[in-house]
Short mmCIF file of C-alpha atoms in Angstrom, two decimals:
data_model
loop_
_atom_site.label_atom_id
_atom_site.label_comp_id
_atom_site.label_asym_id
_atom_site.label_seq_id
_atom_site.Cartn_x
_atom_site.Cartn_y
_atom_site.Cartn_z
CA UNK A 1 115.36 99.84 102.26
CA UNK A 2 116.45 98.32 105.55
CA UNK A 3 117.70 99.90 108.74
CA UNK A 4 119.34 102.78 106.93
CA UNK A 5 119.01 106.35 108.10
CA UNK A 6 118.51 109.22 105.64
CA UNK A 7 120.09 112.63 106.15
CA UNK A 8 119.46 115.38 103.62
CA UNK A 9 121.35 118.58 102.92
CA UNK A 10 120.81 121.05 100.10
CA UNK A 11 123.07 119.24 97.64
CA UNK A 12 123.19 115.63 98.69
CA UNK A 13 121.55 112.63 100.36
CA UNK A 14 123.42 110.70 103.02
CA UNK A 15 122.58 107.10 103.86
CA UNK A 16 123.92 105.72 107.12
CA UNK A 17 124.01 102.08 108.15
CA UNK A 18 123.29 102.36 111.92
CA UNK A 19 124.20 98.76 112.76
CA UNK A 20 127.57 97.09 113.25
CA UNK A 21 126.77 94.60 110.52
CA UNK A 22 127.57 94.34 106.86
CA UNK A 23 124.48 94.80 104.72
CA UNK A 24 125.22 93.05 101.42
CA UNK A 25 122.95 93.93 98.49
CA UNK A 26 120.82 96.29 100.51
CA UNK A 27 117.87 97.64 98.52
CA UNK A 28 117.81 101.43 98.52
CA UNK A 29 114.65 103.06 97.18
CA UNK A 30 114.57 106.80 96.51
CA UNK A 31 111.12 108.25 95.92
CA UNK A 32 110.82 110.80 93.12
CA UNK A 33 109.05 113.21 95.48
CA UNK A 34 111.95 113.05 97.94
CA UNK A 35 114.54 113.46 95.20
CA UNK A 36 112.77 116.55 93.87
CA UNK A 37 113.20 118.18 97.26
CA UNK A 38 116.93 117.98 96.57
CA UNK A 39 117.15 118.45 92.82
CA UNK A 40 114.11 120.56 92.05
CA UNK A 41 111.38 119.32 89.68
CA UNK A 42 112.32 116.33 87.52
CA UNK A 43 110.52 116.76 84.19
CA UNK A 44 108.82 113.90 82.35
CA UNK A 45 111.36 111.88 80.41
CA UNK A 46 114.22 112.89 82.73
CA UNK A 47 116.15 110.63 85.08
CA UNK A 48 118.87 110.87 87.71
CA UNK A 49 122.44 109.63 87.75
CA UNK A 50 124.35 108.82 90.92
CA UNK A 51 128.04 108.04 90.72
CA UNK A 52 130.07 105.88 93.07
CA UNK A 53 133.43 106.93 94.41
CA UNK A 54 135.69 106.89 91.37
CA UNK A 55 133.03 108.28 89.06
CA UNK A 56 131.36 105.05 87.92
CA UNK A 57 127.55 105.42 87.68
CA UNK A 58 125.39 103.18 89.83
CA UNK A 59 122.95 100.73 88.27
CA UNK A 60 119.59 102.37 89.00
CA UNK A 61 116.16 100.97 88.15
CA UNK A 62 113.37 103.48 87.53
CA UNK A 63 109.89 102.14 88.31
CA UNK A 64 106.49 103.56 87.38
CA UNK A 65 104.33 102.13 90.14
CA UNK A 66 101.00 103.73 89.24
CA UNK A 67 101.09 103.45 85.44
CA UNK A 68 100.99 107.16 84.68
CA UNK A 69 104.07 107.04 82.45
CA UNK A 70 106.40 108.73 84.95
CA UNK A 71 108.77 106.82 87.20
CA UNK A 72 107.94 107.06 90.90
CA UNK A 73 110.93 105.35 92.50
CA UNK A 74 114.61 104.91 91.74
CA UNK A 75 115.99 101.68 93.19
CA UNK A 76 119.52 100.31 93.48
CA UNK A 77 121.49 97.74 95.46
CA UNK A 78 124.43 98.70 97.63
CA UNK A 79 126.57 96.61 99.99
CA UNK A 80 127.16 98.61 103.17
CA UNK A 81 130.04 98.13 105.55
CA UNK A 82 129.27 98.24 109.30
CA UNK A 83 128.19 101.79 110.27
CA UNK A 84 129.11 103.06 106.81
CA UNK A 85 127.97 106.52 105.74
CA UNK A 86 127.22 106.88 102.01
CA UNK A 87 126.92 110.32 100.43
CA UNK A 88 124.85 110.48 97.23
CA UNK A 89 124.81 113.39 94.81
CA UNK A 90 121.90 112.85 92.41
CA UNK A 91 122.10 114.71 89.09
CA UNK A 92 119.20 115.09 86.64
CA UNK A 93 119.99 113.57 83.23
CA UNK A 94 118.25 113.02 79.88
CA UNK A 95 118.55 109.24 80.10
CA UNK A 96 119.54 106.56 82.59
CA UNK A 97 123.28 106.07 82.89
CA UNK A 98 124.72 103.63 80.38
CA UNK A 99 125.91 100.83 82.65
CA UNK A 100 126.24 97.15 81.85
CA UNK A 101 123.91 95.57 84.40
CA UNK A 102 123.55 91.96 85.44
CA UNK A 103 119.86 91.05 85.72
CA UNK A 104 119.27 90.03 89.33
CA UNK A 105 115.47 89.87 89.53
CA UNK A 106 112.62 88.89 87.23
CA UNK A 107 108.85 88.35 87.19
CA UNK A 108 106.76 86.90 84.39
CA UNK A 109 103.43 85.43 83.35
CA UNK A 110 103.45 83.61 80.00
CA UNK A 111 100.51 82.04 78.15
CA UNK A 112 100.67 78.90 76.04
CA UNK A 113 100.28 79.30 72.27
CA UNK A 114 98.27 76.98 70.03
CA UNK A 115 101.50 75.30 68.88
CA UNK A 116 102.48 74.42 72.48
CA UNK A 117 105.13 77.12 72.71
CA UNK A 118 104.79 79.93 75.22
CA UNK A 119 104.31 83.54 74.20
CA UNK A 120 106.11 86.60 75.56
CA UNK A 121 105.55 87.74 79.13
CA UNK A 122 102.30 89.67 79.49
CA UNK A 123 101.82 92.83 81.51
CA UNK A 124 98.33 91.83 82.66
CA UNK A 125 96.33 88.62 82.71
CA UNK A 126 92.94 87.59 84.06
CA UNK A 127 92.25 84.09 85.30
CA UNK A 128 89.20 82.35 83.83
CA UNK A 129 86.50 82.02 86.47
CA UNK A 130 86.79 78.75 88.40
CA UNK A 131 89.97 77.75 86.53
CA UNK A 132 90.88 74.19 87.44
CA UNK A 133 94.38 72.72 87.86
CA UNK A 134 95.85 71.16 84.73
CA UNK A 135 95.24 67.43 84.36
CA UNK A 136 98.66 66.38 83.10
CA UNK A 137 97.32 62.92 82.23
CA UNK A 138 95.27 64.59 79.49
CA UNK A 139 97.58 67.39 78.35
CA UNK A 140 101.36 67.77 78.49
CA UNK A 141 101.52 71.51 79.09
CA UNK A 142 99.46 73.88 81.26
CA UNK A 143 97.80 77.06 79.89
CA UNK A 144 100.52 79.15 81.60
CA UNK A 145 104.23 78.45 81.84
CA UNK A 146 104.79 76.58 85.15
CA UNK A 147 101.04 76.95 85.80
CA UNK A 148 101.12 80.68 86.57
CA UNK A 149 103.14 83.77 87.48
CA UNK A 150 106.71 83.22 88.67
CA UNK A 151 109.27 85.52 90.25
CA UNK A 152 112.95 84.97 90.97
CA UNK A 153 116.25 86.59 91.81
CA UNK A 154 119.83 85.36 91.71
CA UNK A 155 119.26 83.17 94.81
CA UNK A 156 115.77 81.63 94.74
CA UNK A 157 112.49 81.57 92.84
CA UNK A 158 108.77 81.20 93.53
CA UNK A 159 105.56 80.63 91.60
CA UNK A 160 101.80 80.95 92.04
CA UNK A 161 99.30 78.40 90.75
CA UNK A 162 96.99 80.58 88.62
CA UNK A 163 93.89 78.46 89.27
CA UNK A 164 91.52 77.69 92.13
CA UNK A 165 94.37 76.32 94.28
CA UNK A 166 96.09 79.74 94.44
CA UNK A 167 99.11 78.14 96.14
CA UNK A 168 102.74 79.27 96.20
CA UNK A 169 105.70 77.00 95.45
CA UNK A 170 109.51 77.30 95.62
CA UNK A 171 112.18 76.99 92.94
CA UNK A 172 115.46 76.02 94.57
CA UNK A 173 118.27 77.58 92.55
CA UNK A 174 121.92 76.65 92.09
CA UNK A 175 122.62 79.35 89.50
CA UNK A 176 122.56 83.14 89.59
CA UNK A 177 121.05 83.49 86.11
CA UNK A 178 117.34 84.05 85.49
CA UNK A 179 115.81 80.72 84.41
CA UNK A 180 112.05 80.92 84.79
CA UNK A 181 111.35 81.94 81.19
CA UNK A 182 112.70 78.51 80.21
CA UNK A 183 111.77 76.11 83.00
CA UNK A 184 108.66 74.10 82.18
CA UNK A 185 108.60 74.90 78.46
CA UNK A 186 110.11 71.55 77.42
CA UNK A 187 108.22 68.46 78.55
CA UNK A 188 111.39 66.39 78.17
CA UNK A 189 112.93 68.31 81.07
CA UNK A 190 111.19 67.52 84.36
CA UNK A 191 111.58 70.39 86.82
CA UNK A 192 110.81 68.01 89.69
CA UNK A 193 114.28 66.51 89.14
CA UNK A 194 117.45 68.44 89.92
CA UNK A 195 119.03 70.14 86.90
CA UNK A 196 122.05 72.41 86.51
CA UNK A 197 119.91 75.43 87.51
CA UNK A 198 118.03 73.76 90.41
CA UNK A 199 114.49 72.33 90.69
CA UNK A 200 111.00 72.63 92.15
CA UNK A 201 111.69 71.77 95.78
CA UNK A 202 108.31 71.94 97.54
CA UNK A 203 105.23 69.75 97.83
CA UNK A 204 102.28 72.00 98.62
CA UNK A 205 99.22 69.71 98.76
CA UNK A 206 96.26 71.28 100.61
CA UNK A 207 98.53 73.56 102.65
CA UNK A 208 99.43 77.25 102.31
CA UNK A 209 102.73 76.12 100.79
CA UNK A 210 105.26 78.93 100.60
CA UNK A 211 103.36 81.84 102.08
CA UNK A 212 99.95 81.59 100.41
CA UNK A 213 97.05 83.49 101.93
CA UNK A 214 93.84 82.76 103.82
CA UNK A 215 91.35 84.63 106.00
CA UNK A 216 90.23 83.58 109.46
CA UNK A 217 86.65 84.77 109.90
CA UNK A 218 83.63 84.20 112.08
CA UNK A 219 80.82 82.68 110.02
CA UNK A 220 77.19 83.82 110.32
CA UNK A 221 76.55 80.73 112.48
CA UNK A 222 79.18 81.97 114.95
CA UNK A 223 81.88 79.43 114.13
CA UNK A 224 85.44 80.46 113.33
CA UNK A 225 86.84 79.14 110.08
CA UNK A 226 89.98 79.45 107.97
CA UNK A 227 89.26 80.01 104.27
CA UNK A 228 91.91 79.88 101.55
CA UNK A 229 92.18 82.92 99.27
CA UNK A 230 91.16 81.52 95.90
CA UNK A 231 88.69 78.82 95.00
CA UNK A 232 85.42 79.06 93.13
CA UNK A 233 83.90 82.08 94.82
CA UNK A 234 85.92 84.99 93.45
CA UNK A 235 84.48 87.20 90.73
CA UNK A 236 87.86 87.98 89.15
CA UNK A 237 91.58 87.32 89.71
CA UNK A 238 94.03 89.54 87.82
CA UNK A 239 97.82 89.46 87.53
CA UNK A 240 99.65 92.75 86.90
CA UNK A 241 103.35 93.21 86.27
CA UNK A 242 104.49 96.42 87.96
CA UNK A 243 108.30 96.38 87.59
CA UNK A 244 110.80 94.02 86.00
CA UNK A 245 114.35 95.29 85.89
CA UNK A 246 117.89 94.39 86.76
CA UNK A 247 117.49 95.34 90.44
CA UNK A 248 114.02 94.25 91.50
CA UNK A 249 110.73 92.82 90.25
CA UNK A 250 107.21 93.63 91.45
CA UNK A 251 103.82 92.18 90.57
CA UNK A 252 100.31 92.58 91.92
CA UNK A 253 97.51 90.05 92.24
CA UNK A 254 94.02 91.48 92.51
CA UNK A 255 91.22 89.32 93.95
CA UNK A 256 87.89 91.06 93.29
CA UNK A 257 84.70 90.29 95.21
CA UNK A 258 85.60 87.15 97.10
CA UNK A 259 82.52 85.59 98.70
CA UNK A 260 83.90 83.83 101.76
CA UNK A 261 80.62 82.31 102.88
CA UNK A 262 76.93 82.58 102.13
CA UNK A 263 75.42 85.60 103.80
CA UNK A 264 78.72 87.49 104.06
CA UNK A 265 79.59 90.62 102.08
CA UNK A 266 82.30 90.13 99.43
CA UNK A 267 85.93 90.96 100.22
CA UNK A 268 88.59 92.26 97.81
CA UNK A 269 92.30 91.58 98.29
CA UNK A 270 95.42 92.92 96.59
CA UNK A 271 98.78 91.23 97.11
CA UNK A 272 101.86 93.12 95.92
CA UNK A 273 104.92 90.85 95.68
CA UNK A 274 108.48 92.24 95.67
CA UNK A 275 111.76 90.43 95.05
CA UNK A 276 115.23 91.89 94.58
CA UNK A 277 118.77 90.70 94.03
CA UNK A 278 120.87 88.95 96.64
CA UNK A 279 118.11 87.78 99.01
CA UNK A 280 116.49 84.46 99.93
CA UNK A 281 112.95 85.83 100.32
CA UNK A 282 110.09 87.56 98.61
CA UNK A 283 108.16 90.32 100.36
CA UNK A 284 104.36 90.59 100.20
CA UNK A 285 102.27 93.65 100.97
CA UNK A 286 98.61 92.72 101.32
CA UNK A 287 95.60 95.03 101.50
CA UNK A 288 92.11 93.76 102.33
CA UNK A 289 88.97 95.78 101.58
CA UNK A 290 85.68 94.87 103.21
CA UNK A 291 87.08 92.38 105.71
CA UNK A 292 84.58 91.21 108.34
CA UNK A 293 85.05 92.54 111.85
CA UNK A 294 87.92 90.85 113.69
CA UNK A 295 89.00 88.89 110.61
CA UNK A 296 92.67 87.88 110.47
CA UNK A 297 94.90 87.59 107.42
CA UNK A 298 96.73 84.27 107.60
CA UNK A 299 99.83 82.96 105.89
CA UNK A 300 102.13 80.09 106.68
CA UNK A 301 104.49 77.22 105.89
CA UNK A 302 103.61 73.73 104.68
CA UNK A 303 104.46 71.07 107.27
CA UNK A 304 104.04 67.85 105.28
CA UNK A 305 107.64 66.86 105.96
CA UNK A 306 108.65 68.91 109.01
CA UNK A 307 108.40 67.73 112.58
CA UNK A 308 108.47 71.02 114.49
CA UNK A 309 107.86 74.74 114.11
CA UNK A 310 110.12 77.29 115.82
CA UNK A 311 109.56 80.95 116.69
CA UNK A 312 111.90 83.94 116.88
CA UNK A 313 111.14 87.33 118.42
CA UNK A 314 113.65 90.15 118.03
CA UNK A 315 114.11 93.73 116.85
CA UNK A 316 110.39 94.36 116.33
CA UNK A 317 109.87 91.25 114.19
CA UNK A 318 108.31 87.85 114.76
CA UNK A 319 109.20 84.75 112.75
CA UNK A 320 107.98 81.20 112.46
CA UNK A 321 110.30 78.75 110.76
CA UNK A 322 110.96 75.11 110.02
CA UNK A 323 114.08 73.19 109.11
CA UNK A 324 114.07 69.56 108.08
CA UNK A 325 114.70 67.06 105.31
CA UNK A 326 111.62 68.43 103.58
CA UNK A 327 112.56 69.33 100.01
CA UNK A 328 111.28 67.33 97.04
CA UNK A 329 114.93 66.38 96.52
CA UNK A 330 114.79 64.71 99.95
CA UNK A 331 117.41 67.04 101.37
CA UNK A 332 117.48 69.92 103.83
CA UNK A 333 115.27 72.97 103.46
CA UNK A 334 114.56 75.81 105.85
CA UNK A 335 111.47 77.98 105.44
CA UNK A 336 110.31 81.01 107.40
CA UNK A 337 107.70 83.73 107.56
CA UNK A 338 108.84 87.01 109.13
CA UNK A 339 106.55 89.96 109.82
CA UNK A 340 106.40 93.00 112.10
CA UNK A 341 105.58 91.84 115.61
CA UNK A 342 102.99 94.59 115.97
CA UNK A 343 100.94 92.97 113.18
CA UNK A 344 100.88 89.47 114.68
CA UNK A 345 97.70 88.26 116.35
CA UNK A 346 98.67 84.61 116.93
CA UNK A 347 100.46 81.56 115.60
CA UNK A 348 98.91 78.12 115.24
CA UNK A 349 98.95 74.77 113.46
CA UNK A 350 96.07 73.74 111.20
CA UNK A 351 94.33 70.37 111.42
CA UNK A 352 95.50 67.84 108.85
CA UNK A 353 92.05 66.77 107.68
CA UNK A 354 88.46 68.00 107.23
CA UNK A 355 89.39 71.64 106.68
CA UNK A 356 90.04 73.92 103.71
CA UNK A 357 93.64 74.63 104.75
CA UNK A 358 95.66 71.66 106.04
CA UNK A 359 99.23 70.72 106.95
CA UNK A 360 100.31 74.29 107.69
CA UNK A 361 102.06 76.20 110.46
CA UNK A 362 100.31 79.58 110.34
CA UNK A 363 100.88 83.11 111.50
CA UNK A 364 97.84 85.37 111.81
CA UNK A 365 97.91 89.13 111.24
CA UNK A 366 95.51 91.83 112.34
CA UNK A 367 93.94 93.72 109.43
CA UNK A 368 93.78 97.51 109.45
CA UNK A 369 92.62 99.99 106.84
CA UNK A 370 95.63 102.22 107.42
CA UNK A 371 98.48 99.88 106.43
CA UNK A 372 98.96 96.73 104.39
CA UNK A 373 99.96 93.52 106.11
CA UNK A 374 103.64 92.98 105.26
CA UNK A 375 105.59 89.75 105.50
CA UNK A 376 108.62 88.03 104.04
CA UNK A 377 108.78 84.38 103.07
CA UNK A 378 112.26 82.82 103.22
CA UNK A 379 113.48 79.64 101.54
CA UNK A 380 116.92 78.26 102.38
CA UNK A 381 117.79 75.11 100.41
CA UNK A 382 121.05 73.40 101.30
CA UNK A 383 122.02 73.11 97.62
CA UNK A 384 121.81 76.91 97.26
CA UNK A 385 124.00 77.96 100.20
CA UNK A 386 126.20 76.08 102.67
CA UNK A 387 124.68 78.11 105.52
CA UNK A 388 121.55 76.04 105.05
CA UNK A 389 123.18 72.64 105.55
CA UNK A 390 122.45 72.70 109.30
CA UNK A 391 119.51 73.77 111.46
CA UNK A 392 121.77 76.10 113.45
CA UNK A 393 123.08 77.66 110.26
CA UNK A 394 119.56 78.46 109.06
CA UNK A 395 118.57 79.82 112.48
CA UNK A 396 121.62 82.10 112.63
CA UNK A 397 120.87 83.28 109.09
CA UNK A 398 117.33 84.24 110.14
CA UNK A 399 118.60 86.03 113.25
CA UNK A 400 121.04 88.01 111.14
CA UNK A 401 118.21 88.91 108.76
CA UNK A 402 116.02 90.11 111.62
CA UNK A 403 118.88 92.10 113.13
CA UNK A 404 119.59 93.56 109.72
CA UNK A 405 116.01 94.67 109.30
CA UNK A 406 115.96 96.59 112.52
CA UNK A 407 112.89 98.48 113.57
CA UNK A 408 112.78 100.74 110.51
CA UNK A 409 112.34 98.07 107.84
CA UNK A 410 108.61 97.91 108.32
CA UNK A 411 107.94 101.66 108.06
#
């Protein structure tokens, strides 16, 4: 939920948009524990219904975040008018409301079958140790559809290379439908060329691509170094689907016992990725256990085809962004990382040779045990939205996003 303000009375919940801006497709998340303060206990197998003005039930997604068989959060999208006040009256029901819902978010990981088809999406998957990138000169299809987990909404899509590269890539979309169960399954259809749905629009190389992760640490010899999350020195990497509904999709990636350098204690990292309808970003929430003293979590934007990085500071957020003719379609693409300003330690540019992470504009975050590092990665392809056909258009879009977030988004 963004800069919305909750007010509770004995029979209702009121959401107020405190800004003089429209908030289209705002994600509203109601925790079960908060709802029970209004409704009383919600028994296992029970749900809530909330009706709009006129009596039509809202499309609500119920998500079990901890796997105990009971939903923990109820999520829905709502487009707020400037300073609008929305009164909700949740009612306990035996089943979710029967509403025809358009699917606006999706996450999946699909394994290749022996017959070169791809099986159904799996709930969990573990990467083979030291898994290497697919050599497409020797085999036509990778072991996973599009080489690893992918997540999308009705605006944009992303993927993770489920191998030692551990990089993130962008699917530029020109359709609102979910396509990533199909893309990459047919070798006759090259997703590096524009199709009716869109295409793969990013070249990642040795960079952090579209918001991949690294750690900046001080080595035992006293030198600072930037080490990519991934590679050959992780005991186990696991994918976990958390939620996959019409409103939002969530997955977690667990990196167990990562040995950054000889003589250093292993580190474990969990990245929880969220995407929901109507937005041009994914949101990551990253926790790091066992980080060395003064280590920084680092993410960033590939700069293979961009000439300059820009910064924005407003409303408690800091952003780095690029805009250039930098898509694989050789047209205009804006990319940005936005995170709470209080998290940010520094920004920088990596060397372009002789280092593990290259060709990247980076933003470094302080690591604390109390809170995860949170950031959003934005991708604005000119074929997706006319706002992204100019540098000024992309900048104004980012400013409106930061203003929309307000100070409360990062709570």
